[in-house]
Coordinates of C-alpha atoms and ligand atoms in Angstrom, one line a residue:
M499 CA 0.0 0.0 0.0
K500 CA 1.2 3.5 -0.9
R501 CA 2.3 5.4 2.3
V502 CA 0.8 8.8 2.6
K503 CA 3.4 11.1 4.1
N504 CA 1.4 13.3 6.5
V505 CA 0.8 13.5 10.2
E506 CA -2.6 14.1 11.9
L507 CA -2.4 17.4 13.8
T508 CA -3.7 16.3 17.2
G509 CA -4.3 18.9 20.0
E510 CA -1.1 17.8 21.7
L511 CA 1.0 18.1 18.5
R512 CA -0.5 21.5 17.8
R513 CA 0.4 22.7 21.2
Y514 CA 3.9 21.4 20.7
M515 CA 4.1 23.1 17.3
I516 CA 3.0 26.5 18.8
E517 CA 5.5 26.1 21.7
H518 CA 8.3 25.7 19.0
G519 CA 7.9 28.9 17.1
A520 CA 4.5 30.4 17.4
V521 CA 4.0 31.7 20.9
P522 CA 2.1 35.0 20.6
D523 CA 3.6 38.0 22.5
A524 CA 1.7 39.7 25.3
V525 CA -0.3 42.0 23.0
G526 CA -1.1 39.1 20.6
H527 CA -2.1 36.9 23.5
E528 CA -4.5 39.5 24.9
L529 CA -6.0 40.2 21.4
I530 CA -6.6 36.5 20.9
A531 CA -8.4 36.4 24.3
R532 CA -10.5 39.5 23.6
T533 CA -11.5 38.1 20.2
H534 CA -12.4 34.8 21.7
A535 CA -14.7 36.6 24.1
L536 CA -16.8 37.7 21.1
G537 CA -18.0 34.1 20.7
E538 CA -18.2 32.0 17.5
I539 CA -17.2 34.8 15.2
A540 CA -13.6 34.5 16.7
E541 CA -13.2 31.6 14.3
M542 CA -12.4 34.2 11.7
Q543 CA -9.1 35.0 13.4
I544 CA -6.0 33.2 12.0
P545 CA -4.3 30.9 14.6
P546 CA -0.9 31.7 16.1
E547 CA 1.1 29.3 13.9
Q548 CA -0.3 31.1 10.8
G549 CA 0.5 34.4 12.4
S550 CA 4.2 33.4 12.9
L551 CA 4.2 32.3 9.2
L552 CA 3.0 35.7 8.1
T553 CA 5.6 37.5 10.2
L554 CA 8.4 35.2 8.8
L555 CA 7.2 35.7 5.2
T556 CA 7.0 39.4 5.6
Q557 CA 10.6 39.3 6.8
L558 CA 11.7 37.0 4.0
V559 CA 10.4 39.3 1.2
D560 CA 11.9 42.3 3.1
A561 CA 8.4 43.9 2.9
R562 CA 8.1 47.7 2.7
L563 CA 4.5 47.6 1.5
V564 CA 1.9 45.0 2.5
V565 CA -1.7 44.9 1.6
E566 CA -4.2 42.9 3.7
V567 CA -7.8 42.2 2.7
G568 CA -9.7 41.3 5.8
T569 CA -8.6 43.0 9.1
F570 CA -11.2 41.8 11.6
T571 CA -9.8 42.4 15.1
G572 CA -6.3 43.0 13.8
Y573 CA -4.3 39.9 14.8
S574 CA -3.0 39.0 11.3
T575 CA -2.3 42.8 10.7
L576 CA -0.2 42.8 13.9
C577 CA 1.7 39.7 12.7
L578 CA 2.4 41.3 9.3
A579 CA 3.4 44.7 10.9
R580 CA 5.8 42.8 13.3
G581 CA 7.7 41.5 10.3
M582 CA 8.2 44.8 8.6
A583 CA 11.3 46.9 8.5
P584 CA 11.1 50.4 10.0
G585 CA 9.3 52.7 7.6
G586 CA 7.2 49.9 6.2
R587 CA 3.5 50.2 5.7
V588 CA 0.5 47.8 5.9
I589 CA -2.6 48.9 4.1
T590 CA -5.4 46.8 5.6
C591 CA -9.0 46.7 4.3
D592 CA -12.2 46.0 6.2
V593 CA -15.9 47.1 6.2
S594 CA -16.4 46.8 10.0
S595 CA -15.6 49.8 12.3
E596 CA -16.7 47.7 15.3
W597 CA -14.1 44.9 14.9
T598 CA -11.4 47.2 13.7
D599 CA -11.8 49.5 16.7
M600 CA -10.5 46.5 18.8
A601 CA -7.7 46.1 16.2
R602 CA -6.6 49.8 16.5
E603 CA -6.3 49.5 20.3
A604 CA -4.1 46.4 20.0
W605 CA -1.9 48.0 17.4
Q606 CA -1.5 51.0 19.7
R607 CA -0.5 48.8 22.6
A608 CA 2.0 46.9 20.4
G609 CA 3.6 50.2 19.2
V610 CA 3.0 49.4 15.5
S611 CA 0.1 51.9 14.7
D612 CA 2.5 54.1 12.8
R613 CA 3.0 51.5 10.1
I614 CA -0.7 50.5 9.7
D615 CA -3.1 52.3 7.4
L616 CA -6.6 51.0 7.9
R617 CA -9.0 51.6 5.0
L618 CA -12.7 51.2 5.9
G619 CA -14.9 50.3 2.9
P620 CA -15.4 47.5 0.4
A621 CA -11.9 46.1 -0.3
A622 CA -12.5 46.0 -4.1
Q623 CA -12.8 49.8 -4.1
T624 CA -9.8 50.3 -1.9
L625 CA -7.6 48.0 -4.0
M626 CA -8.8 49.8 -7.2
S627 CA -7.6 53.1 -5.7
L628 CA -4.0 51.9 -5.3
P629 CA -1.7 52.8 -8.2
H630 CA -0.7 49.9 -10.5
E631 CA 3.0 50.7 -9.8
S632 CA 2.5 50.4 -6.1
G633 CA 5.1 47.7 -5.8
V634 CA 3.3 45.6 -3.2
D635 CA 5.8 43.2 -1.6
L636 CA 3.2 40.9 0.1
A637 CA -0.6 40.7 0.1
F638 CA -2.8 38.7 2.4
I639 CA -6.3 37.7 1.2
D640 CA -8.6 36.8 4.1
A641 CA -12.1 38.3 3.5
D642 CA -15.4 37.4 1.8
K643 CA -14.7 34.3 -0.3
I644 CA -16.9 35.4 -3.2
G645 CA -14.5 38.3 -3.7
Y646 CA -11.2 36.3 -3.8
I647 CA -10.8 36.2 -7.6
D648 CA -11.5 39.9 -7.8
Y649 CA -9.0 40.7 -5.1
W650 CA -6.4 38.4 -6.8
E651 CA -6.9 40.2 -10.1
Q652 CA -6.5 43.6 -8.4
L653 CA -3.5 42.5 -6.5
V654 CA -1.3 40.6 -9.1
P655 CA -0.6 43.7 -11.2
R656 CA 0.2 45.8 -8.1
L657 CA 2.6 43.2 -6.8
R658 CA 6.3 43.7 -7.5
P659 CA 8.1 40.9 -9.4
G660 CA 9.1 38.3 -6.8
G661 CA 6.4 39.6 -4.4
L662 CA 4.0 37.2 -2.6
I663 CA 0.3 36.7 -2.3
V664 CA -0.9 34.7 0.6
A665 CA -4.5 33.4 0.5
D666 CA -6.3 32.0 3.5
N667 CA -9.0 29.3 3.8
V668 CA -8.1 27.6 0.5
F669 CA -9.3 24.3 2.0
Y670 CA -12.5 25.8 3.3
G671 CA -12.8 23.2 6.0
G672 CA -12.1 20.5 3.5
A673 CA -15.1 21.4 1.3
A674 CA -12.9 22.9 -1.4
A675 CA -12.0 19.3 -2.6
D676 CA -15.7 18.5 -3.2
P677 CA -16.7 18.8 -6.8
E678 CA -20.3 19.4 -5.6
A679 CA -19.3 22.2 -3.3
K680 CA -21.8 25.1 -3.1
G681 CA -21.6 28.7 -1.9
N682 CA -18.4 29.9 -0.3
A683 CA -16.7 26.5 -0.8
A684 CA -17.5 26.7 -4.5
A685 CA -16.1 30.3 -4.6
I686 CA -12.9 29.0 -3.0
R687 CA -12.7 26.1 -5.5
A688 CA -13.0 28.6 -8.4
F689 CA -10.3 30.7 -6.8
N690 CA -8.0 27.8 -6.4
D691 CA -8.5 26.8 -10.1
H692 CA -7.9 30.5 -11.1
V693 CA -4.6 30.6 -9.2
T694 CA -3.5 27.3 -10.7
A695 CA -4.2 28.5 -14.2
D696 CA -2.4 31.8 -13.7
A697 CA 1.0 31.8 -15.6
R698 CA 2.0 35.1 -13.8
V699 CA 2.7 33.2 -10.6
E700 CA 4.2 30.0 -9.1
Q701 CA 2.4 28.7 -6.2
V702 CA 2.1 26.1 -3.4
M703 CA -0.8 25.2 -1.2
L704 CA 0.2 24.5 2.4
P705 CA -1.8 22.4 4.9
I706 CA -1.5 24.9 7.7
A707 CA -4.7 26.0 9.5
D708 CA -7.5 26.0 7.0
G709 CA -5.1 25.8 4.0
V710 CA -2.9 28.6 2.8
T711 CA -1.7 29.3 -0.7
L712 CA 1.6 31.1 -1.3
A713 CA 1.9 32.5 -4.8
R714 CA 5.0 34.3 -5.9
K715 CA 4.8 36.7 -8.9
I716 CA 7.4 35.4 -11.4
K717 CA 10.2 37.8 -12.3
T718 CA 10.3 37.2 -16.0
A719 CA 7.5 37.0 -18.5
P720 CA 6.6 33.3 -19.4
R721 CA 8.3 32.1 -22.5
R722 CA 6.0 31.9 -25.5
T723 CA 5.8 28.6 -27.4
P724 CA 6.5 29.2 -31.1
Ligands
SAM432 C1 -11.8 36.1 8.2 S1 -12.0 37.8 8.7 C2 -10.4 38.4 8.7 C3 -9.6 37.8 9.9 C4 -8.3 38.5 10.1 N1 -7.4 38.3 9.0 C5 -7.6 37.9 11.4 O1 -6.8 37.0 11.3 O2 -8.0 38.3 12.5 C6 -12.8 38.5 7.3 C7 -12.9 40.0 7.4 O3 -13.3 40.5 6.1 C8 -14.1 41.6 6.3 N2 -14.9 41.8 5.0 C9 -15.9 41.0 4.5 N3 -16.3 41.5 3.3 C10 -15.4 42.5 3.0 C11 -15.3 43.4 1.9 N4 -16.1 43.3 0.8 N5 -14.4 44.3 1.9 C12 -13.5 44.4 3.0 N6 -13.6 43.6 4.1 C13 -14.5 42.7 4.1 C14 -15.0 41.2 7.4 O4 -15.6 42.4 8.0 C15 -14.1 40.5 8.4 O5 -13.5 41.3 9.4

């Protein structure tokens, strides 16, 4: 029988994983607790291991400009801002002033407010307002699933060559693999197919949290076949 090389992420193993590289700092810890107190909606927040990944990726691409679609209570924004060099900027988009008020407080306490530019309003409009030559180093997509393809199409031209798009929830709880998927799961399936067919990027899907796609904009134009 063919061996499948993967490991079930039990609660114990996940705790071990977090202890070895993803322990949130005091402000992150408090923000996670305050978000959990909101109830079921807290599920929207990325987990600490994904937060550490975002910080590391931001450092790896030496990000000066990050664009985030989906702020919520600001934990992912905090993780992105933590990875930025001084003078860097995170433009983060959301429609909710209620949730982002909590985010603003946490950013203030963490001392990263100066590098975060919160844009309230539909993300499609915010992205459209950014110049094409913005030179975005890293973008994180984590908002309404139906909008993912539009966000992607707005972001790829604004990304610098070698820049990275990180897309969240690409497994959609496992439903993305179901050909009969409906609603948000079907939107994520369409997005995943869209990314796979896009010759402007090279990408990998990671089984972290609810599935994360990393897509790097290729530096040279794809070679045309004669
Ligand atoms: C999954 S949550 C983001 C979670 C956040 N990245 C975190 O880790 O805490 C999705 C967010 O997208 C926002 N959102 C939904 N539709 C939007 C739209 N059309 N434009 C901008 N933001 C939107 C919601 O208000 C919500 O805060």
